[in-house]
């Protein structure tokens, strides 16, 4: 049976969810267990998004509920290390000259609920920032986001810089995504794939790490 | 007198007057050829937009952002700083492209220094917050707080002037010291109300706003004559006004995407009330400054209602009802709302088919045009959807093939205008020309 907290969060019942969190804590429940329930709820949200019953509003709202729950729980958690085994690592960011973040955030959210560790560099990130992150974090996937046509060139030069640094090995797959991305842009930038939506990014990342 | 007569006209009569002025703008054309070119273009657009059947050929337009500048090697920064340079570039691009409507600079070549002077925070513009090579972009934030809906609903102007503007522009901070002019209707309220205007912070804001206004005059001095010149040279300039979907009015720069989407769960009734409150405001935004000669099209960029942004049910509850009211309000004054549906609108087509017949234009980007034609045929003119990446990175042959296929699919019967999918910032000249040429050569009815 679904835990009431999972149900409340997955059904966008924010007040109810936070009330349950407080009640569980008052009953002496392990904060780690509550955090796990929250993650379980996010999984359900992710599934509903993938099925096409949930959209951006639910993802934003879920992220907000998760943030609030985290704020309550984090001070109570003995160790913040997350022992869950990750499927792989994705370095994600919006490229130079572009400050759009919503598409990127949705991709990050969906990758996380699908078991990836996501290193989100933020918006308007120069080529060097991506190179640095790929070098230090050795991700399986580099995901470049951009909404505007100015992003085409930034994506291309970012991928070139990653190549020049000798980091584009068989282990690294690169995907681009955002408003105008299509196969024409993919070819131009030299990416391995482009994504129309967050599901495409998840499918691509899973394939990159060899998971069905 | 004239106004009284106008108010007594029916929406149909108003529409006829506006279109008559559009077809015959009452200025001296640069040459007889320019005059006949203008009239042919305007008639072609009218026929397509009002669903009056097939014109001589498929009309072709180009919704341009920075393209007229970038094609000359000018960065967005340069065209937002040097207004004369921008005007010259836009003038040249119109003559180069020879599309059926004007490529106007107002979508891109904004007066950068005016925004600089006012320290505007809701926007990043070339060289300020974004690189000189990037166009302007919005800074998403909850500029209106979740608990401020009541202020907005109660008195939008008071809220915008005394709370919102001081927050979103450093140069207007002083206006937070001002109060609504209610005091001035009685003599005893006057002195304390007037005193506020002598506050040094208010004075500083007035100085900033004056300086920004002067900068905009300099900008207008370069841009407005260009618009008149281009009309005289044969290019119909369709947009003089813009408006917004109420949900976007609130979501774009008041609550931000995250804020407005969370309000859908946290305070849905208040959000809907605010959307309804905004309806007459965004209609009057246009009608209040219009005159009977004002051109009929009203540019309405739609943002947060696209596929993926919300479910169909949410669209039908939160986005569409107030937008439809705005559309109908504008149509009642003889206008034709030009709905620029960025992103995809595939799942919205059945809903937007409630648009008033032959009185709205839908400009699509990624929407499947065949399905759009199937659903909206006989209801709305559709415009678009040549992909930006194709124009920027593709080859001439690919562009031509795409445009021919599009014409084959959706042009029969009229009600279609060939255009780019979304605002063009960068494109190969030869690709833009290829799009125009296909309409002229292949698009004959």
PDB file of C-alpha atoms in Angstrom, chain B residues 27 90 102-106 222-233 235-237 239-240:
ATOM      1  CA  UNK B  27       0.570  58.513 -47.497  1.00  0.00           C
ATOM      2  CA  UNK B  90      16.594  46.991 -41.089  1.00  0.00           C
ATOM      3  CA  UNK B 102       7.686  44.744 -43.005  1.00  0.00           C
ATOM      4  CA  UNK B 103      10.533  43.430 -40.903  1.00  0.00           C
ATOM      5  CA  UNK B 104      10.208  45.914 -38.063  1.00  0.00           C
ATOM      6  CA  UNK B 105      13.092  46.653 -35.691  1.00  0.00           C
ATOM      7  CA  UNK B 106      10.929  46.887 -32.587  1.00  0.00           C
ATOM      8  CA  UNK B 222      15.655  56.822 -35.748  1.00  0.00           C
ATOM      9  CA  UNK B 223      13.025  54.073 -35.785  1.00  0.00           C
ATOM     10  CA  UNK B 224       9.668  55.760 -36.403  1.00  0.00           C
ATOM     11  CA  UNK B 225      10.708  57.568 -39.604  1.00  0.00           C
ATOM     12  CA  UNK B 226      12.066  54.236 -40.801  1.00  0.00           C
ATOM     13  CA  UNK B 227       8.657  52.610 -40.353  1.00  0.00           C
ATOM     14  CA  UNK B 228       6.975  55.355 -42.402  1.00  0.00           C
ATOM     15  CA  UNK B 229       9.698  55.184 -45.007  1.00  0.00           C
ATOM     16  CA  UNK B 230       9.300  51.438 -45.404  1.00  0.00           C
ATOM     17  CA  UNK B 231       5.532  51.718 -45.800  1.00  0.00           C
ATOM     18  CA  UNK B 232       6.084  54.377 -48.475  1.00  0.00           C
ATOM     19  CA  UNK B 233       8.501  52.022 -50.177  1.00  0.00           C
ATOM     20  CA  UNK B 235       6.120  47.256 -47.162  1.00  0.00           C
ATOM     21  CA  UNK B 236       2.922  46.943 -45.125  1.00  0.00           C
ATOM     22  CA  UNK B 237       3.759  47.319 -41.461  1.00  0.00           C
ATOM     23  CA  UNK B 239       1.925  45.597 -36.009  1.00  0.00           C
ATOM     24  CA  UNK B 240       1.432  48.792 -34.114  1.00  0.00           C
TER      25      UNK B 240
END
